[in-house]
PDB file of C-alpha atoms in Angstrom:
ATOM      1  CA  UNK Z 243      68.138  -3.101 -26.572  1.00  0.00           C
ATOM      2  CA  UNK Z 244      65.112  -4.262 -28.517  1.00  0.00           C
ATOM      3  CA  UNK Z 245      61.850  -4.861 -26.664  1.00  0.00           C
ATOM      4  CA  UNK Z 246      60.558  -7.501 -29.100  1.00  0.00           C
ATOM      5  CA  UNK Z 247      60.779 -11.248 -28.468  1.00  0.00           C
ATOM      6  CA  UNK Z 248      63.950 -13.067 -29.500  1.00  0.00           C
ATOM      7  CA  UNK Z 249      64.011 -16.725 -30.485  1.00  0.00           C
ATOM      8  CA  UNK Z 250      67.097 -18.902 -30.281  1.00  0.00           C
ATOM      9  CA  UNK Z 251      67.736 -21.898 -32.536  1.00  0.00           C
ATOM     10  CA  UNK Z 252      70.744 -23.936 -31.439  1.00  0.00           C
ATOM     11  CA  UNK Z 253      71.936 -27.070 -33.179  1.00  0.00           C
ATOM     12  CA  UNK Z 254      74.397 -29.188 -31.247  1.00  0.00           C
ATOM     13  CA  UNK Z 255      76.225 -32.258 -32.502  1.00  0.00           C
ATOM     14  CA  UNK Z 256      77.323 -34.227 -29.438  1.00  0.00           C
ATOM     15  CA  UNK Z 257      80.516 -36.287 -29.441  1.00  0.00           C
ATOM     16  CA  UNK Z 258      79.917 -40.045 -29.606  1.00  0.00           C
ATOM     17  CA  UNK Z 259      79.185 -41.599 -26.238  1.00  0.00           C
ATOM     18  CA  UNK Z 260      78.187 -38.342 -24.508  1.00  0.00           C
ATOM     19  CA  UNK Z 261      74.579 -37.702 -25.518  1.00  0.00           C
ATOM     20  CA  UNK Z 262      73.099 -39.163 -22.318  1.00  0.00           C
ATOM     21  CA  UNK Z 263      75.336 -36.929 -20.206  1.00  0.00           C
ATOM     22  CA  UNK Z 264      74.428 -33.858 -22.256  1.00  0.00           C
ATOM     23  CA  UNK Z 265      70.701 -34.623 -22.009  1.00  0.00           C
ATOM     24  CA  UNK Z 266      70.992 -35.060 -18.235  1.00  0.00           C
ATOM     25  CA  UNK Z 267      72.799 -31.708 -17.919  1.00  0.00           C
ATOM     26  CA  UNK Z 268      70.179 -30.083 -20.162  1.00  0.00           C
ATOM     27  CA  UNK Z 269      67.455 -31.099 -17.722  1.00  0.00           C
ATOM     28  CA  UNK Z 270      69.119 -28.864 -15.123  1.00  0.00           C
ATOM     29  CA  UNK Z 271      69.622 -26.033 -17.628  1.00  0.00           C
ATOM     30  CA  UNK Z 272      66.014 -26.213 -18.811  1.00  0.00           C
ATOM     31  CA  UNK Z 273      64.628 -26.198 -15.277  1.00  0.00           C
ATOM     32  CA  UNK Z 274      66.639 -23.136 -14.278  1.00  0.00           C
ATOM     33  CA  UNK Z 275      66.052 -21.333 -17.590  1.00  0.00           C
ATOM     34  CA  UNK Z 276      62.289 -21.758 -17.376  1.00  0.00           C
ATOM     35  CA  UNK Z 277      62.443 -19.910 -14.039  1.00  0.00           C
ATOM     36  CA  UNK Z 278      64.152 -16.870 -15.596  1.00  0.00           C
ATOM     37  CA  UNK Z 279      61.882 -13.831 -15.696  1.00  0.00           C
ATOM     38  CA  UNK Z 280      62.343 -13.194 -19.440  1.00  0.00           C
ATOM     39  CA  UNK Z 281      62.123 -16.791 -20.632  1.00  0.00           C
ATOM     40  CA  UNK Z 282      59.082 -17.690 -22.737  1.00  0.00           C
ATOM     41  CA  UNK Z 283      59.982 -21.347 -23.403  1.00  0.00           C
ATOM     42  CA  UNK Z 284      62.917 -23.753 -23.606  1.00  0.00           C
ATOM     43  CA  UNK Z 285      62.495 -26.863 -25.768  1.00  0.00           C
ATOM     44  CA  UNK Z 286      65.004 -29.598 -26.517  1.00  0.00           C
ATOM     45  CA  UNK Z 287      64.589 -31.877 -29.539  1.00  0.00           C
ATOM     46  CA  UNK Z 288      66.549 -34.911 -30.728  1.00  0.00           C
ATOM     47  CA  UNK Z 289      67.032 -35.944 -34.344  1.00  0.00           C
ATOM     48  CA  UNK Z 290      65.270 -39.270 -34.960  1.00  0.00           C
ATOM     49  CA  UNK Z 291      67.970 -40.576 -37.302  1.00  0.00           C
ATOM     50  CA  UNK Z 292      71.018 -39.187 -35.457  1.00  0.00           C
ATOM     51  CA  UNK Z 293      70.625 -39.264 -31.676  1.00  0.00           C
ATOM     52  CA  UNK Z 294      73.784 -37.148 -31.271  1.00  0.00           C
ATOM     53  CA  UNK Z 295      72.092 -34.223 -33.040  1.00  0.00           C
ATOM     54  CA  UNK Z 296      70.134 -31.990 -30.644  1.00  0.00           C
ATOM     55  CA  UNK Z 297      68.077 -28.905 -31.480  1.00  0.00           C
ATOM     56  CA  UNK Z 298      67.260 -26.348 -28.809  1.00  0.00           C
ATOM     57  CA  UNK Z 299      64.464 -23.858 -29.450  1.00  0.00           C
ATOM     58  CA  UNK Z 300      64.205 -21.070 -26.910  1.00  0.00           C
ATOM     59  CA  UNK Z 301      62.089 -17.949 -26.585  1.00  0.00           C
ATOM     60  CA  UNK Z 302      62.881 -14.800 -24.627  1.00  0.00           C
ATOM     61  CA  UNK Z 303      60.869 -11.650 -24.034  1.00  0.00           C
ATOM     62  CA  UNK Z 304      63.612  -9.436 -25.499  1.00  0.00           C
ATOM     63  CA  UNK Z 305      67.349  -9.193 -26.197  1.00  0.00           C
ATOM     64  CA  UNK Z 306      68.054  -8.240 -22.577  1.00  0.00           C
ATOM     65  CA  UNK Z 307      66.526 -11.533 -21.430  1.00  0.00           C
ATOM     66  CA  UNK Z 308      68.821 -13.444 -23.810  1.00  0.00           C
ATOM     67  CA  UNK Z 309      71.835 -11.666 -22.334  1.00  0.00           C
ATOM     68  CA  UNK Z 310      70.630 -12.348 -18.799  1.00  0.00           C
ATOM     69  CA  UNK Z 311      70.361 -16.043 -19.702  1.00  0.00           C
ATOM     70  CA  UNK Z 312      73.846 -16.152 -21.239  1.00  0.00           C
ATOM     71  CA  UNK Z 313      75.341 -14.570 -18.135  1.00  0.00           C
ATOM     72  CA  UNK Z 314      73.427 -16.701 -15.630  1.00  0.00           C
ATOM     73  CA  UNK Z 315      75.296 -18.981 -13.261  1.00  0.00           C
ATOM     74  CA  UNK Z 316      73.510 -22.090 -14.549  1.00  0.00           C
ATOM     75  CA  UNK Z 317      74.437 -21.256 -18.165  1.00  0.00           C
ATOM     76  CA  UNK Z 318      78.089 -20.767 -17.232  1.00  0.00           C
ATOM     77  CA  UNK Z 319      78.237 -23.830 -14.994  1.00  0.00           C
ATOM     78  CA  UNK Z 320      76.291 -26.314 -17.113  1.00  0.00           C
ATOM     79  CA  UNK Z 321      76.518 -25.118 -20.727  1.00  0.00           C
ATOM     80  CA  UNK Z 322      79.868 -23.324 -20.941  1.00  0.00           C
ATOM     81  CA  UNK Z 323      81.855 -25.496 -18.555  1.00  0.00           C
ATOM     82  CA  UNK Z 324      80.279 -28.958 -18.909  1.00  0.00           C
ATOM     83  CA  UNK Z 325      78.268 -29.286 -22.129  1.00  0.00           C
ATOM     84  CA  UNK Z 326      80.266 -27.349 -24.736  1.00  0.00           C
ATOM     85  CA  UNK Z 327      83.396 -29.518 -24.220  1.00  0.00           C
ATOM     86  CA  UNK Z 328      81.224 -32.568 -25.101  1.00  0.00           C
ATOM     87  CA  UNK Z 329      80.116 -31.110 -28.468  1.00  0.00           C
ATOM     88  CA  UNK Z 330      81.709 -31.671 -31.862  1.00  0.00           C
ATOM     89  CA  UNK Z 331      79.865 -28.753 -33.400  1.00  0.00           C
ATOM     90  CA  UNK Z 332      77.553 -26.005 -32.198  1.00  0.00           C
ATOM     91  CA  UNK Z 333      75.527 -23.469 -34.163  1.00  0.00           C
ATOM     92  CA  UNK Z 334      73.410 -20.770 -32.496  1.00  0.00           C
ATOM     93  CA  UNK Z 335      71.075 -18.473 -34.432  1.00  0.00           C
ATOM     94  CA  UNK Z 336      69.129 -15.565 -32.909  1.00  0.00           C
ATOM     95  CA  UNK Z 337      65.859 -14.962 -34.744  1.00  0.00           C
ATOM     96  CA  UNK Z 338      62.972 -12.511 -34.986  1.00  0.00           C
ATOM     97  CA  UNK Z 339      59.494 -13.827 -35.761  1.00  0.00           C
ATOM     98  CA  UNK Z 340      58.144 -12.433 -39.027  1.00  0.00           C
ATOM     99  CA  UNK Z 341      54.665 -13.967 -39.223  1.00  0.00           C
TER     100      UNK Z 341
END
């Protein structure tokens, strides 16, 4: 796999009435993810005009680190099993930095 950094942009639209739960779960995910060896950063943002719209911006040292994250126990337990069912829509884009 590539040895260059990989950036993840994820846009989540949370179902009405569940944003507080999702944000609470994300605190656990962020804490564990920041401890991963290949993680560079993990930032969660909330749309000012639509509180149900969350943007996650993550950085990883390389593609292997992204895969390690996606297969981690905390990702499976919190994101796959608890958060994704509370989302109306989810878009994830893997990016390379150009400049």
